[in-house]
CSV table of C-alpha atoms in Angstrom, one decimal:
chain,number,residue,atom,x,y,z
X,210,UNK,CA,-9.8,253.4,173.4
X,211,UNK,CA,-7.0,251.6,172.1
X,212,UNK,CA,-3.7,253.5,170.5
X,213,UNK,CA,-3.4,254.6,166.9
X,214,UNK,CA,-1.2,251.9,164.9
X,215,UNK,CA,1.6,252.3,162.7
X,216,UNK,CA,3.7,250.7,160.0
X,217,UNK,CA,7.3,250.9,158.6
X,218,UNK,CA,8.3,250.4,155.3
X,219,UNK,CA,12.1,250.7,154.7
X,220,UNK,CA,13.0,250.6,150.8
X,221,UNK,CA,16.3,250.0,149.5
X,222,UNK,CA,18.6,247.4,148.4
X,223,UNK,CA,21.5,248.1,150.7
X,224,UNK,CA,19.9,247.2,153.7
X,225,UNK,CA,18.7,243.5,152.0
X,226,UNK,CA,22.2,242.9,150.9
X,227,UNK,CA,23.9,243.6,154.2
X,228,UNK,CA,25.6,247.2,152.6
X,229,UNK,CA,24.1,249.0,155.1
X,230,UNK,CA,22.5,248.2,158.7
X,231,UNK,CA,19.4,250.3,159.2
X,232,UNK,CA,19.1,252.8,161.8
X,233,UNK,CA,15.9,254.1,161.1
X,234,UNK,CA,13.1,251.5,162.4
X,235,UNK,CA,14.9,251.6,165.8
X,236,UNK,CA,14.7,255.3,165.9
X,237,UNK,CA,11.0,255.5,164.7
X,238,UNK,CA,10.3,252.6,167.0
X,239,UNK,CA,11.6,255.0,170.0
X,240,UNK,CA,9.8,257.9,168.9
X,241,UNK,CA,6.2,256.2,168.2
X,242,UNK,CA,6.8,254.7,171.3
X,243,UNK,CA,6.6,258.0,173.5
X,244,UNK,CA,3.5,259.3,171.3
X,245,UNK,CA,1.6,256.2,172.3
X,246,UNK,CA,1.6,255.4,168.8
X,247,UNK,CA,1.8,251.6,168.6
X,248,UNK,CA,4.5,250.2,165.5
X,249,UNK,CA,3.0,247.2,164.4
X,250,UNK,CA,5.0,245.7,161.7
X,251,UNK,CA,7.7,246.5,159.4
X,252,UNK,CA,9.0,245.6,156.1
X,253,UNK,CA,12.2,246.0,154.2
X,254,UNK,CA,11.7,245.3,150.4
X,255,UNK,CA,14.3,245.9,147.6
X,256,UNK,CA,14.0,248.6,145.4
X,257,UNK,CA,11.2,247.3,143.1
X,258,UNK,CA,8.4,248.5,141.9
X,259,UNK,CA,5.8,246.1,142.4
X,260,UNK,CA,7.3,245.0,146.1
X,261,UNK,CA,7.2,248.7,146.9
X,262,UNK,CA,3.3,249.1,145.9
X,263,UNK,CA,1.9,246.3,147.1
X,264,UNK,CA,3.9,246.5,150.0
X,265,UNK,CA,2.7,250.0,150.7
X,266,UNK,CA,-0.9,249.2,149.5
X,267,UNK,CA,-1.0,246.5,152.6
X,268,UNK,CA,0.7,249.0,154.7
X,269,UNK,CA,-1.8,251.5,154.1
X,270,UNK,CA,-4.9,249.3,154.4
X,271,UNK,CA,-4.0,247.4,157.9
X,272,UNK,CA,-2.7,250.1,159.8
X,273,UNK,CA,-3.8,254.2,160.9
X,274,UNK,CA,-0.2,255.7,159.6
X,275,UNK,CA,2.8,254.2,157.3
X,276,UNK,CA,5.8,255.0,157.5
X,277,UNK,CA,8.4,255.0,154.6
X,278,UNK,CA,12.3,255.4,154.2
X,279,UNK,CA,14.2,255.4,151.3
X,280,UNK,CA,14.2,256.0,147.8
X,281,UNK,CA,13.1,259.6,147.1
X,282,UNK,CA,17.0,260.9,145.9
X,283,UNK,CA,17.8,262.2,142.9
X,284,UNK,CA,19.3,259.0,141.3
X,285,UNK,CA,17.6,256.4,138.8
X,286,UNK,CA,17.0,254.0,141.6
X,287,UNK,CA,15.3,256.4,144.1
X,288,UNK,CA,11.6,255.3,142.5
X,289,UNK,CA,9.5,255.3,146.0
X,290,UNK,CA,7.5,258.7,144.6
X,291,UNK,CA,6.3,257.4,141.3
X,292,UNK,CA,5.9,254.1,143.1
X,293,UNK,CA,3.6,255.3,145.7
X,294,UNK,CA,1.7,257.7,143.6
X,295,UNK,CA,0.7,254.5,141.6
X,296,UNK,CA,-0.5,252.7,144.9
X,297,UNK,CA,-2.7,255.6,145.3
X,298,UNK,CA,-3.9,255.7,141.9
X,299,UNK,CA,-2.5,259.8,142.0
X,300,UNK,CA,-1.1,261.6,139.1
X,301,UNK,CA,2.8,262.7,139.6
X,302,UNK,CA,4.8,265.1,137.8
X,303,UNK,CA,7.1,268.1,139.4
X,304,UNK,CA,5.1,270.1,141.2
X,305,UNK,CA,5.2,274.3,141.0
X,306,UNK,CA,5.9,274.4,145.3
X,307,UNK,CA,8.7,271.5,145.8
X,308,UNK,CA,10.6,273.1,142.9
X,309,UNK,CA,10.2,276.5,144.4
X,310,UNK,CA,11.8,274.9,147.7
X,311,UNK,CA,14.9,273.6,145.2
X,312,UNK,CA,15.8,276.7,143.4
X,313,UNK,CA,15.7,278.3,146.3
X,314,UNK,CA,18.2,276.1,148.2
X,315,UNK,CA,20.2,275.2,144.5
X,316,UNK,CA,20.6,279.4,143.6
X,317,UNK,CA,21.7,279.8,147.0
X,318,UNK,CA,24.3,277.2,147.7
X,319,UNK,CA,25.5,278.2,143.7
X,320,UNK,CA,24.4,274.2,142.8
X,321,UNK,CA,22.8,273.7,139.6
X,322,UNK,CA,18.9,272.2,139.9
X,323,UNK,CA,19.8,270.0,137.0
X,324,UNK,CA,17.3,267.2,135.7
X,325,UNK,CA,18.3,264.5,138.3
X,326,UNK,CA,17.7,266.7,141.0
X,327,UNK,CA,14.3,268.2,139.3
X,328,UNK,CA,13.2,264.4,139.9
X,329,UNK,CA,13.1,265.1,143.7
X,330,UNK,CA,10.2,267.9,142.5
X,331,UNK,CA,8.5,265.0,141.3
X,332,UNK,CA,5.1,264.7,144.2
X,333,UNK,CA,1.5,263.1,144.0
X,334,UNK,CA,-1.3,265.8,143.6
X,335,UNK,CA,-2.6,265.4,146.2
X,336,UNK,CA,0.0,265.1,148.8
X,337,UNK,CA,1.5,267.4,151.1
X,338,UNK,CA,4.8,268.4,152.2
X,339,UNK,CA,7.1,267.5,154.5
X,340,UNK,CA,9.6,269.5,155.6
X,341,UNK,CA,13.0,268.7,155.0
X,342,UNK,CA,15.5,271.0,157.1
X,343,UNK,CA,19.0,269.1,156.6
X,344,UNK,CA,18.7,269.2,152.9
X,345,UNK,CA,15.7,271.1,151.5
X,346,UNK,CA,14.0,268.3,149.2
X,347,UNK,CA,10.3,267.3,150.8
X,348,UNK,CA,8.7,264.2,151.8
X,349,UNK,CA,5.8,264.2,151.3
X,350,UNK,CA,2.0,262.6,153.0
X,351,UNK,CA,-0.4,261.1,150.9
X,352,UNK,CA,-3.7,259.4,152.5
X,353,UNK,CA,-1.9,258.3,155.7
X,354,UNK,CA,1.4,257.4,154.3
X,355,UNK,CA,4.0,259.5,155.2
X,356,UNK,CA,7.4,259.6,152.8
X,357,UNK,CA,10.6,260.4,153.6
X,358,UNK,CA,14.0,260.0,153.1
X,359,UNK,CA,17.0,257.1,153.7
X,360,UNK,CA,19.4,259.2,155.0
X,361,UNK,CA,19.0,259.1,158.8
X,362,UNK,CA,19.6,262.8,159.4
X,363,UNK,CA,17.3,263.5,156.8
X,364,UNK,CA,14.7,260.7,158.0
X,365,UNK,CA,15.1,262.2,161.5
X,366,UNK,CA,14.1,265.9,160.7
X,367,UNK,CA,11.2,264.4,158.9
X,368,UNK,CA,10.0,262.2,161.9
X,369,UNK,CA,10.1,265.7,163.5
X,370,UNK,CA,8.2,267.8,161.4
X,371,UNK,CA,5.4,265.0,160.5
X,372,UNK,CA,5.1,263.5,164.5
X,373,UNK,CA,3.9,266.8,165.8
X,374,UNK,CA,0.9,267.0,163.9
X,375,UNK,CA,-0.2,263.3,164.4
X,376,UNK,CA,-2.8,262.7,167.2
X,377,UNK,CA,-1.2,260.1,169.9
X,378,UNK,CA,-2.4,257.6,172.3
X,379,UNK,CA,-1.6,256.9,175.4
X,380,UNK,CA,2.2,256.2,175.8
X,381,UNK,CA,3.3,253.0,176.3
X,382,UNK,CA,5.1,253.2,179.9
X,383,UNK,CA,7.8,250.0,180.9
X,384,UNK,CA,10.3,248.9,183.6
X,385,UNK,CA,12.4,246.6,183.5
X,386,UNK,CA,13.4,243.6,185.7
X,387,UNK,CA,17.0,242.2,185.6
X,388,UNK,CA,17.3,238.5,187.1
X,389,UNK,CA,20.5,236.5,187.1
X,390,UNK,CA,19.0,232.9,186.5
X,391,UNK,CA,17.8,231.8,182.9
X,392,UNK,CA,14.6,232.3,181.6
X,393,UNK,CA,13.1,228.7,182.1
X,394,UNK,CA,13.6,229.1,185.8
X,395,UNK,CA,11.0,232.1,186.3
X,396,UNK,CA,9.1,231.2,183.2
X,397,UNK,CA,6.5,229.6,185.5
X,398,UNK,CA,6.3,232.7,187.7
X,399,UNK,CA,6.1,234.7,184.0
X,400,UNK,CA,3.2,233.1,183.3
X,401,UNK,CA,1.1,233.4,186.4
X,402,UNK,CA,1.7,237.1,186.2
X,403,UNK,CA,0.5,237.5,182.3
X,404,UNK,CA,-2.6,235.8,183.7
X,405,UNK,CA,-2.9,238.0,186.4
X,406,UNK,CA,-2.1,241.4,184.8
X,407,UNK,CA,-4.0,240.6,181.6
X,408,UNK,CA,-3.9,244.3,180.6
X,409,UNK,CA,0.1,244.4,180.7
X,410,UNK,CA,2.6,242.8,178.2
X,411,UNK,CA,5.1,240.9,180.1
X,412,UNK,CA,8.1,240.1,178.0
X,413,UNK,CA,11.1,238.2,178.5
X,414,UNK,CA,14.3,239.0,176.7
X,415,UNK,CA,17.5,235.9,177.5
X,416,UNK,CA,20.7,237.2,177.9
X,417,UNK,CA,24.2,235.6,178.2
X,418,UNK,CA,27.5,237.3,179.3
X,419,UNK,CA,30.4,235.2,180.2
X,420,UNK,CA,28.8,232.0,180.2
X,421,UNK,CA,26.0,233.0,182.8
X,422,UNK,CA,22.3,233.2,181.5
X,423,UNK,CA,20.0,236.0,182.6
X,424,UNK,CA,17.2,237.7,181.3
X,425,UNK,CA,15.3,241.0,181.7
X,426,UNK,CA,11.6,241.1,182.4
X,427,UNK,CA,9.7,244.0,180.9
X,428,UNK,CA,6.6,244.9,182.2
X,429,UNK,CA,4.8,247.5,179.6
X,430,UNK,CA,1.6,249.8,179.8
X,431,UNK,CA,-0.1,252.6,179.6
X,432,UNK,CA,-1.2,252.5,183.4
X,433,UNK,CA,2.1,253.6,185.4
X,434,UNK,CA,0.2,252.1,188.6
X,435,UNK,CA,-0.7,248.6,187.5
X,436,UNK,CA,3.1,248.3,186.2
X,437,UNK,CA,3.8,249.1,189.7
X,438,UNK,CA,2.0,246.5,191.3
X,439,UNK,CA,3.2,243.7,188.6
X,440,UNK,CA,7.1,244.7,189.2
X,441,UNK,CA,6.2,244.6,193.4
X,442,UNK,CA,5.0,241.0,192.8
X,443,UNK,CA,7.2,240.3,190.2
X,444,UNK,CA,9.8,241.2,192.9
X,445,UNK,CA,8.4,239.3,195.6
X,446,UNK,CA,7.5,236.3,193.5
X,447,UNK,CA,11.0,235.6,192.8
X,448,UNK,CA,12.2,236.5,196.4
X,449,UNK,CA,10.5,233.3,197.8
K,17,UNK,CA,19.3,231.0,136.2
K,18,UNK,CA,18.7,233.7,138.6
K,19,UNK,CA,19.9,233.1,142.5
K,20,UNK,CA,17.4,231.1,145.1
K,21,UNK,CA,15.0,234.1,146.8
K,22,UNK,CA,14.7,234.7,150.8
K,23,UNK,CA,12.9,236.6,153.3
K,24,UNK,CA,13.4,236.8,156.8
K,25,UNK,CA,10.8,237.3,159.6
K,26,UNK,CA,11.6,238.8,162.6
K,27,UNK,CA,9.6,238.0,165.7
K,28,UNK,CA,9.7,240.3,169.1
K,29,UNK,CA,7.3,243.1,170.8
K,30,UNK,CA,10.8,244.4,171.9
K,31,UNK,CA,11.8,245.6,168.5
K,32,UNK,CA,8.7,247.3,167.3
K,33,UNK,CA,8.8,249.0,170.7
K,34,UNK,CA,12.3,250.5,170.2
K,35,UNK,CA,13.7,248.8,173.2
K,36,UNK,CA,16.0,246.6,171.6
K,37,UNK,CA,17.9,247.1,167.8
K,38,UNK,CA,17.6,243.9,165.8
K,39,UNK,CA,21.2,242.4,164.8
K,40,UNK,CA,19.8,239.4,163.4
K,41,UNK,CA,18.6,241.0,160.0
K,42,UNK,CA,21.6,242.6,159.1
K,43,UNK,CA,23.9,239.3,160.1
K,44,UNK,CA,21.3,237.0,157.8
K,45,UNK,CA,22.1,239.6,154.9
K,46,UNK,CA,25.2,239.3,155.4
K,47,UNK,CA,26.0,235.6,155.1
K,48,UNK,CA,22.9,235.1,152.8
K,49,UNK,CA,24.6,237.8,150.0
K,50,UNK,CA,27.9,235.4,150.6
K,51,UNK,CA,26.0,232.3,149.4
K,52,UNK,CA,24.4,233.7,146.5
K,53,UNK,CA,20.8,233.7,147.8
K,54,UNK,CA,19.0,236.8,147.7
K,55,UNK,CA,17.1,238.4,150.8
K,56,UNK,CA,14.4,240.0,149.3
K,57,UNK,CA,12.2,240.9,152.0
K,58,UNK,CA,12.1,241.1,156.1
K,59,UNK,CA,9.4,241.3,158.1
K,60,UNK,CA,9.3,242.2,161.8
K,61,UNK,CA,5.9,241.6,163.6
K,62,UNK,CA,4.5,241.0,167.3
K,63,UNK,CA,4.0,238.2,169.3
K,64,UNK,CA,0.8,237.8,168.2
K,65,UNK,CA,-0.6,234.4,166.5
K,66,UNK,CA,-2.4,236.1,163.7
K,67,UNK,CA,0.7,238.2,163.0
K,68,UNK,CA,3.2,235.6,162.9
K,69,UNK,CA,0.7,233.0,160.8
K,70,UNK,CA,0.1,235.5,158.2
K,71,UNK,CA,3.4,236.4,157.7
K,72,UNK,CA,5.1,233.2,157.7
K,73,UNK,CA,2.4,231.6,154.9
K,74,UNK,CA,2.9,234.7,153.0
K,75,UNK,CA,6.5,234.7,153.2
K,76,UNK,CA,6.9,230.7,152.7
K,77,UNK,CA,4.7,231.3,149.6
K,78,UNK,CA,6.4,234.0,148.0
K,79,UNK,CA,10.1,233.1,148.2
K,80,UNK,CA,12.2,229.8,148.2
K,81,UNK,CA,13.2,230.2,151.6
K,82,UNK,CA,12.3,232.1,155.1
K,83,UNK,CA,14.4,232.8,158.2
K,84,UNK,CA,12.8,233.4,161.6
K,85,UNK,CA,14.1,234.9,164.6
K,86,UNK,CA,13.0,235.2,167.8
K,87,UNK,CA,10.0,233.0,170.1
K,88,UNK,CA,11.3,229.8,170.6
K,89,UNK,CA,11.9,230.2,174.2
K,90,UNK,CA,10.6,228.8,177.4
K,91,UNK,CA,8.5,231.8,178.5
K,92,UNK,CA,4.3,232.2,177.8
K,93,UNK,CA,5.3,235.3,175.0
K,94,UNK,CA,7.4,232.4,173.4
K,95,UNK,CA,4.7,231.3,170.6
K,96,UNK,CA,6.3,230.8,167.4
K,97,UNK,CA,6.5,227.2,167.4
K,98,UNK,CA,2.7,226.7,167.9
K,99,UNK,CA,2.3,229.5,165.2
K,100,UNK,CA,4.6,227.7,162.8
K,101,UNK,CA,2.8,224.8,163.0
K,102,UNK,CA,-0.5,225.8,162.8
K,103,UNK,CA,0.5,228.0,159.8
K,104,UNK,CA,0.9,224.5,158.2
K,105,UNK,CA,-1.2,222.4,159.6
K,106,UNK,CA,1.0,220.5,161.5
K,107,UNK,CA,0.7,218.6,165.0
K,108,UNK,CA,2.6,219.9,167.4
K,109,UNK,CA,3.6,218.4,171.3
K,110,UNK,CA,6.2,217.8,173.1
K,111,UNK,CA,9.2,215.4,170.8
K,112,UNK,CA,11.0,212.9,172.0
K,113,UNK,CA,14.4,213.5,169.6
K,114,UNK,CA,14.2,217.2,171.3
K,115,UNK,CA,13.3,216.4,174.9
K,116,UNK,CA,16.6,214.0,174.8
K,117,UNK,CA,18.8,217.0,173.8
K,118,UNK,CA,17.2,219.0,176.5
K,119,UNK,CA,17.5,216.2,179.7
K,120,UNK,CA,21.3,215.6,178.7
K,121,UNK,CA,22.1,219.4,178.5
K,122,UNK,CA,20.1,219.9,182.0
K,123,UNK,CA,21.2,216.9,183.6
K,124,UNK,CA,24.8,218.0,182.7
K,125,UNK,CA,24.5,221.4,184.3
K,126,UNK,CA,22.3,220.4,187.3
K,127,UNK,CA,19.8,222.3,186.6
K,128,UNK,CA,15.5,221.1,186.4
K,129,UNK,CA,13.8,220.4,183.4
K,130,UNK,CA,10.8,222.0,184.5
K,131,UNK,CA,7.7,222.7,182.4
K,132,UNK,CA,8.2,226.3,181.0
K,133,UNK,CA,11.9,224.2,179.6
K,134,UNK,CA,10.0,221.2,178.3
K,135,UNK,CA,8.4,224.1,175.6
K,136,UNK,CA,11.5,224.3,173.6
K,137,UNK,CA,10.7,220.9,172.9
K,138,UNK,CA,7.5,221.8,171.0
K,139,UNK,CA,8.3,220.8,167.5
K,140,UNK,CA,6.2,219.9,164.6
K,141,UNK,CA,5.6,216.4,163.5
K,142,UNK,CA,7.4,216.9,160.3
K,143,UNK,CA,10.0,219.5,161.0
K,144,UNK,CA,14.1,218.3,161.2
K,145,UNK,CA,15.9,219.8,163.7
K,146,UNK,CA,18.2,222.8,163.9
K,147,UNK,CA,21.5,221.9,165.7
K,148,UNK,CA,22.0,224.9,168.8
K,149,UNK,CA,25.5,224.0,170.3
K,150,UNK,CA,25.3,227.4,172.0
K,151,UNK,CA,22.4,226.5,174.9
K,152,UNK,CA,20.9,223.3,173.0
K,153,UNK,CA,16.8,223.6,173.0
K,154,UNK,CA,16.9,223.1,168.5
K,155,UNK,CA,15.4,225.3,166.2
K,156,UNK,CA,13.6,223.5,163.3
K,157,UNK,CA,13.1,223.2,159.7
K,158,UNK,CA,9.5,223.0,158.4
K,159,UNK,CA,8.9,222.7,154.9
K,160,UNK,CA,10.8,226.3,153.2
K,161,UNK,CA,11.3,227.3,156.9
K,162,UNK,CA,13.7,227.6,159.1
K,163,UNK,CA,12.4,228.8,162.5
K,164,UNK,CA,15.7,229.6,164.5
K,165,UNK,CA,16.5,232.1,168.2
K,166,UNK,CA,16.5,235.5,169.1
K,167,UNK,CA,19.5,235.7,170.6
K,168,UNK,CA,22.1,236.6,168.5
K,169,UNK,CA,24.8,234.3,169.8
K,170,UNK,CA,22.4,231.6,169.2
K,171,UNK,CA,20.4,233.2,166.5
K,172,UNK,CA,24.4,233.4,164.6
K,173,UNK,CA,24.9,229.6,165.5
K,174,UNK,CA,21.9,228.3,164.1
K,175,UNK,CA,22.5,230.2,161.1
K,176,UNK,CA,25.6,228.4,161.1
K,177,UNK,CA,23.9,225.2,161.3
K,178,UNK,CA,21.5,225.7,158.4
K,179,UNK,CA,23.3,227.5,156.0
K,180,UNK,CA,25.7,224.3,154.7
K,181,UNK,CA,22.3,222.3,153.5
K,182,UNK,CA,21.3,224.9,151.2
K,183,UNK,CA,21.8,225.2,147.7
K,184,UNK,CA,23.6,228.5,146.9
K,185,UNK,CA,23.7,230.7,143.8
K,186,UNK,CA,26.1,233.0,142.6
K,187,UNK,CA,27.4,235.0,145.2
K,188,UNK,CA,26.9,238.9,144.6
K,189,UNK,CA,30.4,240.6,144.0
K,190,UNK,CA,30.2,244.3,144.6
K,191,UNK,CA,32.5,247.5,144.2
K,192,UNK,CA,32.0,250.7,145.8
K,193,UNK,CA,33.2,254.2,144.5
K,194,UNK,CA,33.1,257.2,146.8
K,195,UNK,CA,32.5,260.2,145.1
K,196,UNK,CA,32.8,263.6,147.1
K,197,UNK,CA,30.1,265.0,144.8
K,198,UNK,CA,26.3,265.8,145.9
K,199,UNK,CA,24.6,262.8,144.2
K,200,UNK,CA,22.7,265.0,141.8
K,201,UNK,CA,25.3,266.0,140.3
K,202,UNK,CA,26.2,262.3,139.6
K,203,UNK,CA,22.7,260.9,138.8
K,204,UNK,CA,22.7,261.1,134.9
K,205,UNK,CA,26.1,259.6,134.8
K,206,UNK,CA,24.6,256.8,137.1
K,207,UNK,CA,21.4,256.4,134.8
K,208,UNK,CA,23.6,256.1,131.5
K,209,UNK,CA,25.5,253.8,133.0
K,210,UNK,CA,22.3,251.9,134.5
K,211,UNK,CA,21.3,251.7,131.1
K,212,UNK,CA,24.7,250.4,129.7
K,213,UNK,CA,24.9,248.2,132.2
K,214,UNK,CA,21.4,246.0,132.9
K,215,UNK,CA,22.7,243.3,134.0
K,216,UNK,CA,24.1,244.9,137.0
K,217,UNK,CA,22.9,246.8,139.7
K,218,UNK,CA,23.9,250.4,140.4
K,219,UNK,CA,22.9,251.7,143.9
K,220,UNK,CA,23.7,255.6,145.2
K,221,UNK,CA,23.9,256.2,148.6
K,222,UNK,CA,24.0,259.8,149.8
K,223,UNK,CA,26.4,260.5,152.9
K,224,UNK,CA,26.2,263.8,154.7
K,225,UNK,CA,30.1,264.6,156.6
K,226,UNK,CA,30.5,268.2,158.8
K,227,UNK,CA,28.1,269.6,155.8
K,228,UNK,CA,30.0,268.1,152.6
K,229,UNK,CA,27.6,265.9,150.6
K,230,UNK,CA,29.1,263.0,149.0
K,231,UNK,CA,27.8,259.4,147.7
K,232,UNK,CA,28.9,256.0,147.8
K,233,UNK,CA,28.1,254.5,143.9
K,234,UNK,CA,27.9,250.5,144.5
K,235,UNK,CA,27.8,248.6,141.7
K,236,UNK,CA,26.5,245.0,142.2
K,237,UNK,CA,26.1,241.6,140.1
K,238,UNK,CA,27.4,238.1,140.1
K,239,UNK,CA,30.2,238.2,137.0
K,240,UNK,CA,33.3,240.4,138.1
K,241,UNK,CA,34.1,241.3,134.8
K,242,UNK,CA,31.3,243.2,134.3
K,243,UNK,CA,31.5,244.9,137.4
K,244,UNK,CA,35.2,246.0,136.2
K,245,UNK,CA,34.1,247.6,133.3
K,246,UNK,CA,31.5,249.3,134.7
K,247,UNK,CA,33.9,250.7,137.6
K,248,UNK,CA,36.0,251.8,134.4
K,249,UNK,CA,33.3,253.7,132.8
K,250,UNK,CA,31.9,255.2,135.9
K,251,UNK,CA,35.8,256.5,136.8
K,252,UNK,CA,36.2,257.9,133.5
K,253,UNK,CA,32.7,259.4,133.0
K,254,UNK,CA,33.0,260.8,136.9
K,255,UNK,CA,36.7,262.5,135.4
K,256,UNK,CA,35.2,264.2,132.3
């Protein structure tokens, strides 16, 4: 059986206009990775409402989870709730158990739960909650799309409370080859081993320090023994 | 007249599978926001045909320009050229402009021009070139897009190359207040001002230091005297 597929969708302006370097897909990327949960595709669309829902309407439809970041804050700009409650056809308002989590965390910390932070209250019917330990204010999971925050610590935690409940595959396992000559020089060697170990995904990523060419060859699977034996003639292959 | 659209899309198992952080997407924001044209969507998918077709026609349709990254190489996972093409229809073989730039860069450095080399010489009948003076197999221009390296050196160079020949808009000017305040206690001040202010764009990005929330308020937009008075009323509205 072949692994449960993911998506990312990263919302938010400041990434697009080169404010801000994402962090997240590279750390989602890692985790997924270990639960044998293969990432398939991600997008980055501006904060806008009809590139968010269609984005996360496609999203939802091609692969088994989605993954969002961005844009659930207390701000006028923060509009991935509403947005997504729309792509779901759900009705949205602030909801009796997220606000319960606020004036809890506001009365305690002597904060005010003012209107702007009421917004973050704001969760599709029928969704559920994701728990938000840096900073109190849920995500939240509708159908299989799971919503969380920007902020990497926040995004983090909530990779952490929604990951253990998701049902894995098999995990992807890799090595890694380094070879000091450029890649057209193996290429040929490359190529016979795809064919060979058909099941595998044999990659190879060019490198160049100081003027000299290089490349790592990664040899990924979910069978630690067949990577084996593809590294061993790997190995030998570009011994002779 | 509003600024020329882009979207990037980002080609490479080795992303998705958290091995390697992309550098290219934030780099293309970057000098993109500089020229006035506006990234409005990335796209990172596998090395898989019906992945990169689908995204590249959707992309090419949807904005005035796409950027692609990574899968012009040598090796048999290298399959962005042949995608590229078929995505428009386009022959594709071996072309003799290219293959010259490739047996005077070998020749030069003694090294073969085998098979698995001759590849990066796969370029659509109606593409133009993209100049590489870092390792010289081209990139290439096909219709709205530009199909360019992985490699950030030579990913940056191409860039470099293609940038010059495109029509530019109005470059997006942009101030940045740091406010040591929890953003809800900001946001109807931001929304107010949003309001005031619709020609301009007013992002909030939360920041979390040793357990002290603060924000970064970026205002955004093409005429600086706006921006000015907006940075006026937010400073004076933020003192009240």
């Amino acid at each position: 059986m072949s692994n449960p597929t993911a998506a990312m969708l990263v919302i938010g302006d400041e990434i697009l206009s080169g404010r801000t370097r994402d962090a997240n897909m590279h750390f989602l990327a890692q985790e997924l990775t270990k639960l044998g949960i293969d990432l398939k595709e991600v997008r980055v669309v501006s904060d806008e409402a009809p590139a968010i829902e269609s984005a996360v309407r496609a999203l939802s439809d091609d692969f088994d989870h989605v993954f969002t970041s961005g844009g659930i804050g207390p701000t006028h700009d923060d509009i991935t709730a509403d947005c997504i409650a729309r792509a779901f056809g759900a009705h949205i308002d602030v909801r009796a158990d997220a606000r319960a989590l606020l004036e809890a965390h506001y009365k305690k910390s002597g904060q005010e739960l003012n209107q702007a932070r009421l917004r973050m209250a704001r969760i599709p019917d029928p969704a559920t909650l994701i728990d938000n330990p840096v900073s109190t204010a849920p995500g939240f999971t509708i159908e299989n799309v799971h919503v969380m925050a920007g902020v990497p610590s926040v995004f983090q935690a909530m990779v952490a409370s929604v990951l253990p409940g998701l049902t894995g595959g098999r995990p992807l396992l890799s090595q890694t080859l380094r070879v000091d000559r450029g890649e057209g020089d193996i290429a040929a060697t490359l190529s016979e081993l795809a064919e060979e170990f058909a099941d595998l995904s044999i990659g190879c990523y060019p490198f160049q320090i100081n003027g000299v060419f290089g490349a790592n060859v990664v040899v990924r699977g979910t069978e630690g023994a067949r990577i084996d034996a593809a590294m061993t003639r790997l190995a030998r292959a570009l011994e002779a």
